[in-house]
Amino acid sequence: MSLIKSISGIRGTIGGTVNDNLTPVDAVKFAASYGSWLIKRNNNSKNLTVVVGRDARISGKMVSSLVANTLVGMGISVIDLGLSTTPTVEVAVPLEKANGGIILTASHNPKQWNALKLLNEKGEFLNAADGAEILNIADSDGYTFAEVDDLGTYTKLSGYMDKHIDEVLKLDFVDVDAIKKAKFKVVVDAVNSTGGIVIPNLLERLGVECVKLYCEPNGQFPHNPEPLPAHLVDISELVVKENADLGIVVDPDVDRLALICEDGSMFGEEYTLVACADYVLGLAKGNTVSNLSSSRALRDVTEKHGGTYKASAVGEVNVVELMKDTNAIIGGEGNGGIIYPASHYGRDSLVGVALFLSHLAKSKMSCKALRESYPSYFMSKNKIQLTPQLDVDAILAQMADKYKDEDVNTIDGVKVDFANEWVHLRKSNTEPIIRIYTESGSQANADQLAKRIMDEIAEIAGI
């Protein structure tokens, strides 16, 4: 089965059979469930609008047509942005005074995948309760379609990525003049999706020379689209060959940002947020938030500036909720996701690029030197395959008890903070797996801690 239903939406592989893959029937069913939830949320209003946008996946146009026309069939009007990004749709929902939004993207998944990501009227991802309600509607086929005189309208609206750029350039801490004076040269790898349109356009507005790599939005991903070091060999080599100041990498829906130093080395996805937070906190006092699986470096930088750092459960909606609770001025996830409330509560690579280039320009440091100015931590990411018969919750409870004398957090699995390193254990929602993330002062120590914890779990589980 390749159809995954969760509170954050539905994703799956194109083709195959209904309920096993993301078929046209499944796309219609889930769009109708979202539409039904939206109508109920708005007291059965007949005057609702939803913004729809898609990344450049081969299946995007087909899935978008199904989703848009399903909403129209429910009496909901649709504003179709066409090729877009996740943060662009998030920005468009409140600007267009819409009641919700749907982004058609499977983020960093390969080209055979697609998904429906669902937004509320603020342009933010739905919370757990709302997501669960939509799943219940889908399970019960609990939706009603509009009669012919009550059908919604369909409007195409082009140019929203440029409007998104306008909004980014208006931000107080984006120093356009400093960036222009720095005369940066940047290589961009947008994995042949919509980042290939919007990131070069943003850089042009910032006076940055842009060398394009995989920027044709045709959905033919030239490498695994998750921006991990093993997938970024081509851009690393091109940055050095072009004598560029840095490389910029985004995933297909442009909500994750990875950076390459001028020598072709990885700046590190975890450090995208660290650098942007360092810049923002240097201009305004405040707090930060990331999730439990993100680097301790953000805490260190936050405390250096006199702020308070908090960690949320994994998941963007959880990060956003804690950011609101703590009045955080910047936050995000260690996968290169920057959430900057002065813009909007969603991961946004455009915001990340603009803040990072402002920081780099004003620091007058090279990308490599800036990276080396931060505390150096190393992560190890592993998983243990478990048999379905094993009680994963019980195993995690035993691990929490084993380390009860340490600093233990159990809001999302078990995280144990030691003096100089940490381990985070989480169970997968879709398969019998325990994920083991560790971080320490060296790669060897991170790997060693991971092995020790994995051996302990294996002993408890009897595997």
XYZ file of C-alpha atoms in Angstrom:
463
model
C 0.000 0.000 0.000
C 1.295 3.438 -0.949
C -1.629 5.581 0.225
C -0.942 7.278 3.546
C -3.753 9.134 5.275
C -2.793 11.360 8.186
C -4.055 14.428 10.004
C -1.831 16.584 7.773
C -3.332 15.328 4.503
C -3.182 12.410 2.129
C -0.215 11.237 0.065
C 0.467 8.318 -2.189
C 1.843 7.046 -5.453
C 0.038 7.776 -8.699
C -1.751 4.894 -10.420
C -2.815 1.529 -9.069
C -6.019 0.702 -7.235
C -8.459 2.825 -5.230
C -7.642 3.055 -1.499
C -4.190 1.578 -2.118
C -2.659 4.402 -4.150
C -3.396 8.050 -4.897
C -5.880 7.421 -7.716
C -8.239 10.035 -9.200
C -11.007 8.553 -7.040
C -8.943 9.062 -3.882
C -8.074 12.652 -4.879
C -11.773 13.461 -5.399
C -12.802 11.746 -2.171
C -10.292 13.584 -0.032
C -10.952 16.964 -1.702
C -14.670 16.431 -1.025
C -13.934 15.567 2.600
C -11.936 18.776 3.000
C -14.702 20.761 1.281
C -17.325 19.250 3.596
C -15.242 20.120 6.645
C -14.779 23.680 5.362
C -18.509 24.164 4.764
C -19.319 22.924 8.266
C -16.561 25.107 9.756
C -18.167 28.146 8.131
C -21.727 27.424 9.335
C -22.832 25.952 5.999
C -21.952 29.144 4.149
C -22.553 29.123 0.401
C -19.821 31.686 -0.251
C -16.472 29.976 0.329
C -13.163 30.246 -1.508
C -10.147 27.921 -1.551
C -6.708 28.713 -2.996
C -5.096 25.810 -4.870
C -1.486 25.559 -6.075
C 0.866 22.790 -7.162
C 4.518 21.975 -7.571
C 5.894 20.850 -10.948
C 5.276 17.105 -10.562
C 4.212 15.284 -13.709
C 0.901 14.341 -12.039
C 0.286 17.840 -10.686
C -1.973 19.180 -13.416
C -4.150 16.051 -13.362
C -4.530 16.004 -9.578
C -5.088 19.773 -9.464
C -7.936 19.547 -11.994
C -9.618 16.800 -9.979
C -9.313 18.690 -6.700
C -10.399 22.064 -8.095
C -13.431 20.688 -9.909
C -14.485 18.647 -6.884
C -14.529 21.818 -4.789
C -16.465 23.657 -7.513
C -18.920 20.750 -7.488
C -19.455 21.333 -3.770
C -20.321 24.983 -4.343
C -16.875 26.256 -3.293
C -15.073 28.799 -5.475
C -11.469 28.055 -6.415
C -8.555 30.402 -7.035
C -5.983 28.339 -8.937
C -2.430 29.673 -8.703
C -1.152 26.958 -11.055
C 2.562 26.275 -10.603
C 3.374 27.525 -7.132
C 5.138 26.691 -3.873
C 3.862 25.608 -0.489
C 4.764 28.935 1.181
C 3.278 30.891 -1.751
C -0.105 29.237 -1.246
C 0.185 29.846 2.496
C 0.800 33.550 1.840
C -1.991 33.741 -0.752
C -4.791 32.378 1.468
C -5.018 35.407 3.814
C -4.088 37.896 1.081
C -7.000 36.627 -1.019
C -9.261 36.465 2.072
C -9.880 32.801 1.251
C -11.358 30.235 3.636
C -8.637 27.660 3.076
C -5.995 26.288 0.758
C -4.747 23.066 -0.785
C -1.176 22.505 -1.955
C -0.641 19.621 -4.345
C 2.845 18.377 -3.569
C 4.549 15.378 -2.033
C 7.356 17.634 -0.828
C 10.676 15.733 -0.952
C 9.173 12.401 -2.085
C 10.161 11.020 -5.548
C 8.234 11.885 -8.713
C 5.708 9.001 -8.527
C 4.288 10.507 -5.329
C 1.816 13.344 -4.920
C -0.243 14.658 -2.019
C -2.887 17.078 -0.814
C -1.628 19.399 1.937
C -4.469 21.218 3.655
C -4.593 24.764 5.046
C -7.040 26.749 7.177
C -8.163 30.340 6.633
C -4.875 31.655 8.076
C -2.871 29.766 5.481
C -1.581 27.425 8.205
C -1.638 23.640 8.374
C -4.610 22.099 10.129
C -4.346 20.969 13.732
C -4.763 17.339 14.773
C -8.463 17.640 15.624
C -9.375 19.208 12.275
C -7.298 16.680 10.363
C -8.949 13.806 12.219
C -12.402 15.213 11.422
C -11.582 15.263 7.702
C -10.411 11.649 7.859
C -13.690 10.692 9.539
C -15.677 12.399 6.779
C -13.666 10.477 4.166
C -14.204 7.167 5.950
C -17.962 7.690 6.086
C -18.355 9.244 2.602
C -20.077 12.080 4.436
C -20.285 14.768 1.762
C -23.004 16.394 -0.312
C -22.519 18.146 -3.651
C -24.121 21.378 -4.831
C -26.992 21.621 -7.265
C -26.402 23.187 -10.650
C -27.292 26.767 -9.721
C -25.023 26.637 -6.665
C -21.763 25.451 -8.263
C -18.617 27.336 -7.289
C -16.560 29.444 -9.659
C -13.093 28.671 -10.985
C -10.515 31.445 -11.453
C -6.921 31.167 -12.630
C -4.620 33.681 -10.986
C -1.086 33.986 -12.312
C 1.874 35.881 -10.910
C 1.513 34.922 -7.240
C 5.107 33.784 -6.849
C 6.133 37.328 -7.827
C 3.683 38.705 -5.270
C 5.239 36.370 -2.698
C 8.663 37.810 -3.563
C 7.232 41.314 -3.066
C 6.066 40.316 0.430
C 9.499 38.899 1.312
C 11.340 42.021 0.150
C 9.080 44.175 2.356
C 10.296 42.429 5.530
C 12.166 44.807 7.845
C 15.192 42.563 8.348
C 15.695 41.761 4.665
C 18.481 44.173 3.717
C 18.160 44.456 -0.049
C 20.805 47.184 -0.326
C 23.414 45.182 1.596
C 22.784 42.119 -0.561
C 23.069 44.112 -3.785
C 26.350 45.683 -2.635
C 27.795 42.248 -1.830
C 27.516 41.213 -5.510
C 26.999 37.546 -4.662
C 27.233 34.765 -7.208
C 24.983 31.804 -6.346
C 24.268 28.392 -7.872
C 20.658 27.175 -7.504
C 19.497 23.539 -7.604
C 15.686 23.469 -7.647
C 15.329 19.782 -8.641
C 13.329 20.806 -11.759
C 10.335 22.049 -9.800
C 8.810 25.436 -9.024
C 11.799 26.631 -7.034
C 13.479 26.872 -10.442
C 11.161 29.786 -11.197
C 10.824 31.592 -7.905
C 14.332 31.364 -6.393
C 16.143 32.779 -9.479
C 13.490 35.529 -9.693
C 14.050 36.374 -6.023
C 17.817 36.459 -6.523
C 17.450 38.723 -9.566
C 15.406 41.171 -7.476
C 18.204 41.061 -4.891
C 20.907 41.805 -7.459
C 22.473 38.354 -7.113
C 24.102 36.611 -10.083
C 22.357 33.254 -10.450
C 23.732 30.100 -12.075
C 20.841 27.694 -12.661
C 21.138 23.944 -12.134
C 18.022 21.795 -12.584
C 15.720 24.813 -12.684
C 13.394 23.656 -15.506
C 9.969 23.077 -13.849
C 9.143 19.863 -15.718
C 8.823 17.502 -12.743
C 11.644 15.250 -13.980
C 13.699 15.173 -10.801
C 17.373 14.665 -11.769
C 18.257 13.229 -8.368
C 16.468 12.212 -5.185
C 14.612 15.438 -4.314
C 15.314 15.317 -0.576
C 18.111 17.888 -0.039
C 20.560 15.576 1.738
C 24.353 15.648 1.147
C 24.404 12.374 -0.814
C 21.988 13.893 -3.369
C 23.844 17.180 -3.827
C 27.082 16.143 -5.511
C 26.342 18.034 -8.756
C 25.717 21.407 -7.138
C 28.712 21.012 -4.809
C 30.968 20.549 -7.837
C 29.337 23.409 -9.770
C 29.707 25.876 -6.876
C 33.463 25.281 -6.911
C 33.709 25.288 -10.724
C 31.777 28.583 -10.997
C 33.755 30.157 -8.147
C 30.382 30.980 -6.564
C 29.881 32.404 -3.088
C 27.415 29.670 -2.169
C 24.862 27.183 -3.430
C 21.134 27.195 -2.690
C 19.091 23.995 -2.748
C 15.315 23.727 -2.327
C 12.972 20.751 -2.390
C 10.120 20.459 -4.945
C 7.633 22.604 -2.971
C 10.244 25.108 -1.719
C 9.701 24.841 2.028
C 13.111 23.300 2.803
C 16.365 25.175 2.262
C 19.873 23.706 2.198
C 23.058 25.666 1.584
C 26.443 24.810 0.059
C 29.619 26.637 1.091
C 31.979 28.143 -1.464
C 34.340 25.138 -1.214
C 31.510 22.719 -2.047
C 31.046 21.558 1.557
C 27.623 21.355 3.179
C 26.560 24.291 5.337
C 24.234 21.718 6.906
C 20.439 21.668 6.797
C 20.345 21.952 10.580
C 22.353 25.168 10.376
C 20.079 26.981 7.899
C 17.753 27.818 10.803
C 20.668 28.449 13.170
C 22.169 31.086 10.857
C 18.862 32.820 10.131
C 17.994 32.856 13.843
C 21.413 34.283 14.708
C 20.787 37.130 12.271
C 17.241 37.893 13.454
C 18.126 37.645 17.158
C 21.018 40.037 16.589
C 18.482 42.655 15.478
C 15.597 41.929 17.866
C 15.477 40.198 21.233
C 13.216 37.177 21.319
C 12.668 33.457 21.679
C 13.020 30.520 19.309
C 11.441 27.105 18.776
C 12.426 24.001 16.846
C 11.405 20.380 17.186
C 12.933 17.777 19.481
C 14.926 16.214 16.630
C 16.658 19.477 15.677
C 20.169 20.577 16.560
C 21.146 21.919 19.974
C 22.990 24.688 18.116
C 19.769 26.729 17.915
C 19.478 26.666 21.703
C 23.107 27.813 22.038
C 22.669 30.706 19.590
C 19.366 31.752 21.192
C 20.846 31.836 24.691
C 23.887 33.763 23.385
C 21.453 36.513 22.377
C 19.597 36.392 25.714
C 16.522 34.575 24.418
C 14.774 31.382 25.472
C 14.670 28.239 23.367
C 11.880 25.653 23.508
C 11.472 22.328 21.692
C 8.165 21.039 20.319
C 6.977 17.651 19.137
C 8.029 16.845 15.572
C 5.737 18.326 12.915
C 5.309 21.842 11.552
C 1.928 22.387 13.188
C 3.472 21.565 16.590
C 6.358 23.973 16.031
C 3.929 26.735 15.048
C 1.715 26.147 18.087
C 4.667 26.405 20.494
C 6.016 29.455 18.655
C 2.699 31.196 19.240
C 2.630 30.121 22.886
C 6.145 31.452 23.536
C 6.010 34.512 21.240
C 8.992 33.151 19.315
C 10.272 35.553 16.661
C 11.797 32.782 14.547
C 11.683 29.005 14.540
C 11.362 25.989 12.336
C 12.686 22.513 11.810
C 16.185 21.160 11.413
C 15.411 19.958 7.886
C 16.023 23.462 6.554
C 12.546 24.788 7.324
C 12.479 28.468 8.359
C 9.323 29.796 10.043
C 9.373 33.577 10.425
C 6.146 34.995 11.912
C 6.854 38.496 10.598
C 6.034 36.922 7.240
C 3.730 33.980 8.060
C 3.555 30.816 10.167
C 4.894 28.347 7.620
C 8.240 27.008 6.434
C 9.439 29.304 3.672
C 12.646 28.987 1.650
C 12.180 32.439 0.082
C 12.238 34.020 3.523
C 15.188 31.815 4.454
C 17.193 32.851 1.380
C 16.512 36.564 1.945
C 17.412 36.451 5.660
C 20.517 34.320 5.093
C 21.870 36.539 2.300
C 21.211 39.618 4.470
C 23.207 37.976 7.264
C 26.033 36.930 4.946
C 26.249 40.366 3.336
C 26.288 42.289 6.609
C 28.700 39.903 8.346
C 31.168 40.298 5.453
C 32.156 36.671 6.051
C 32.365 33.828 3.582
C 29.707 31.129 3.780
C 32.282 28.664 5.152
C 33.553 31.113 7.784
C 29.990 31.850 8.905
C 29.313 28.132 9.326
C 32.498 27.709 11.338
C 31.423 30.524 13.688
C 28.624 28.332 15.091
C 28.826 25.543 17.679
C 29.708 22.367 15.831
C 27.402 19.408 16.382
C 27.065 16.183 14.442
C 23.954 14.055 14.025
C 23.350 10.376 13.406
C 19.930 9.314 12.079
C 18.988 5.644 12.341
C 15.995 3.339 12.663
C 15.219 -0.087 14.048
C 12.745 -2.337 12.267
C 10.433 -3.995 14.767
C 8.007 -6.849 14.394
C 4.314 -5.844 14.607
C 3.888 -7.977 17.708
C 6.213 -5.792 19.785
C 4.763 -3.054 22.007
C 6.735 -0.013 20.891
C 5.207 2.253 23.548
C 6.313 -0.148 26.274
C 9.857 -0.222 24.879
C 10.009 3.586 24.857
C 8.635 3.695 28.419
C 11.401 1.346 29.568
C 14.027 3.527 27.882
C 12.609 6.619 29.607
C 12.763 4.819 32.957
C 16.314 3.633 32.291
C 17.449 7.239 31.885
C 15.132 8.843 34.445
C 18.063 10.512 36.206
C 18.893 12.453 33.037
C 16.874 15.281 31.449
C 14.039 13.290 29.807
C 11.268 14.705 27.583
C 8.330 12.448 26.626
C 6.028 14.790 24.659
C 6.996 13.001 21.429
C 8.571 9.635 22.010
C 11.530 9.868 24.390
C 14.306 12.460 24.240
C 17.204 12.162 26.658
C 19.442 15.217 27.024
C 22.875 14.379 28.372
C 25.452 17.028 29.265
C 27.157 17.065 25.855
C 24.831 15.074 23.593
C 21.263 13.834 23.170
C 19.184 11.016 21.756
C 15.593 11.185 20.483
C 13.536 8.009 20.049
C 10.244 8.147 18.142
C 7.956 5.517 16.730
C 6.757 5.801 13.157
C 3.035 6.428 12.618
C 2.905 4.194 9.561
C 5.219 1.233 10.196
C 6.770 -0.725 13.080
C 9.929 1.356 13.289
C 11.686 3.248 16.053
C 13.637 6.230 14.745
C 16.832 6.993 16.642
C 18.345 10.464 16.230
C 21.487 11.382 18.143
C 23.658 14.483 18.278
C 27.107 14.970 19.774
C 30.328 16.963 19.423
C 31.750 14.604 16.796
C 30.339 12.232 14.211
C 32.070 9.320 15.910
C 30.454 10.140 19.256
C 27.011 10.587 17.658
C 27.336 7.227 15.899
C 28.622 5.573 19.073
C 25.691 6.903 21.128
C 23.251 5.705 18.479
C 24.774 2.220 18.483
C 24.605 2.017 22.278
C 20.949 3.049 22.354
C 20.056 0.688 19.510
C 21.751 -2.190 21.330
C 19.792 -1.348 24.491
C 16.502 -1.287 22.583
C 17.331 -4.586 20.920
C 18.021 -6.120 24.328
C 14.702 -4.860 25.750
C 12.810 -6.013 22.670
C 14.576 -9.357 22.501
C 15.653 -8.868 18.887
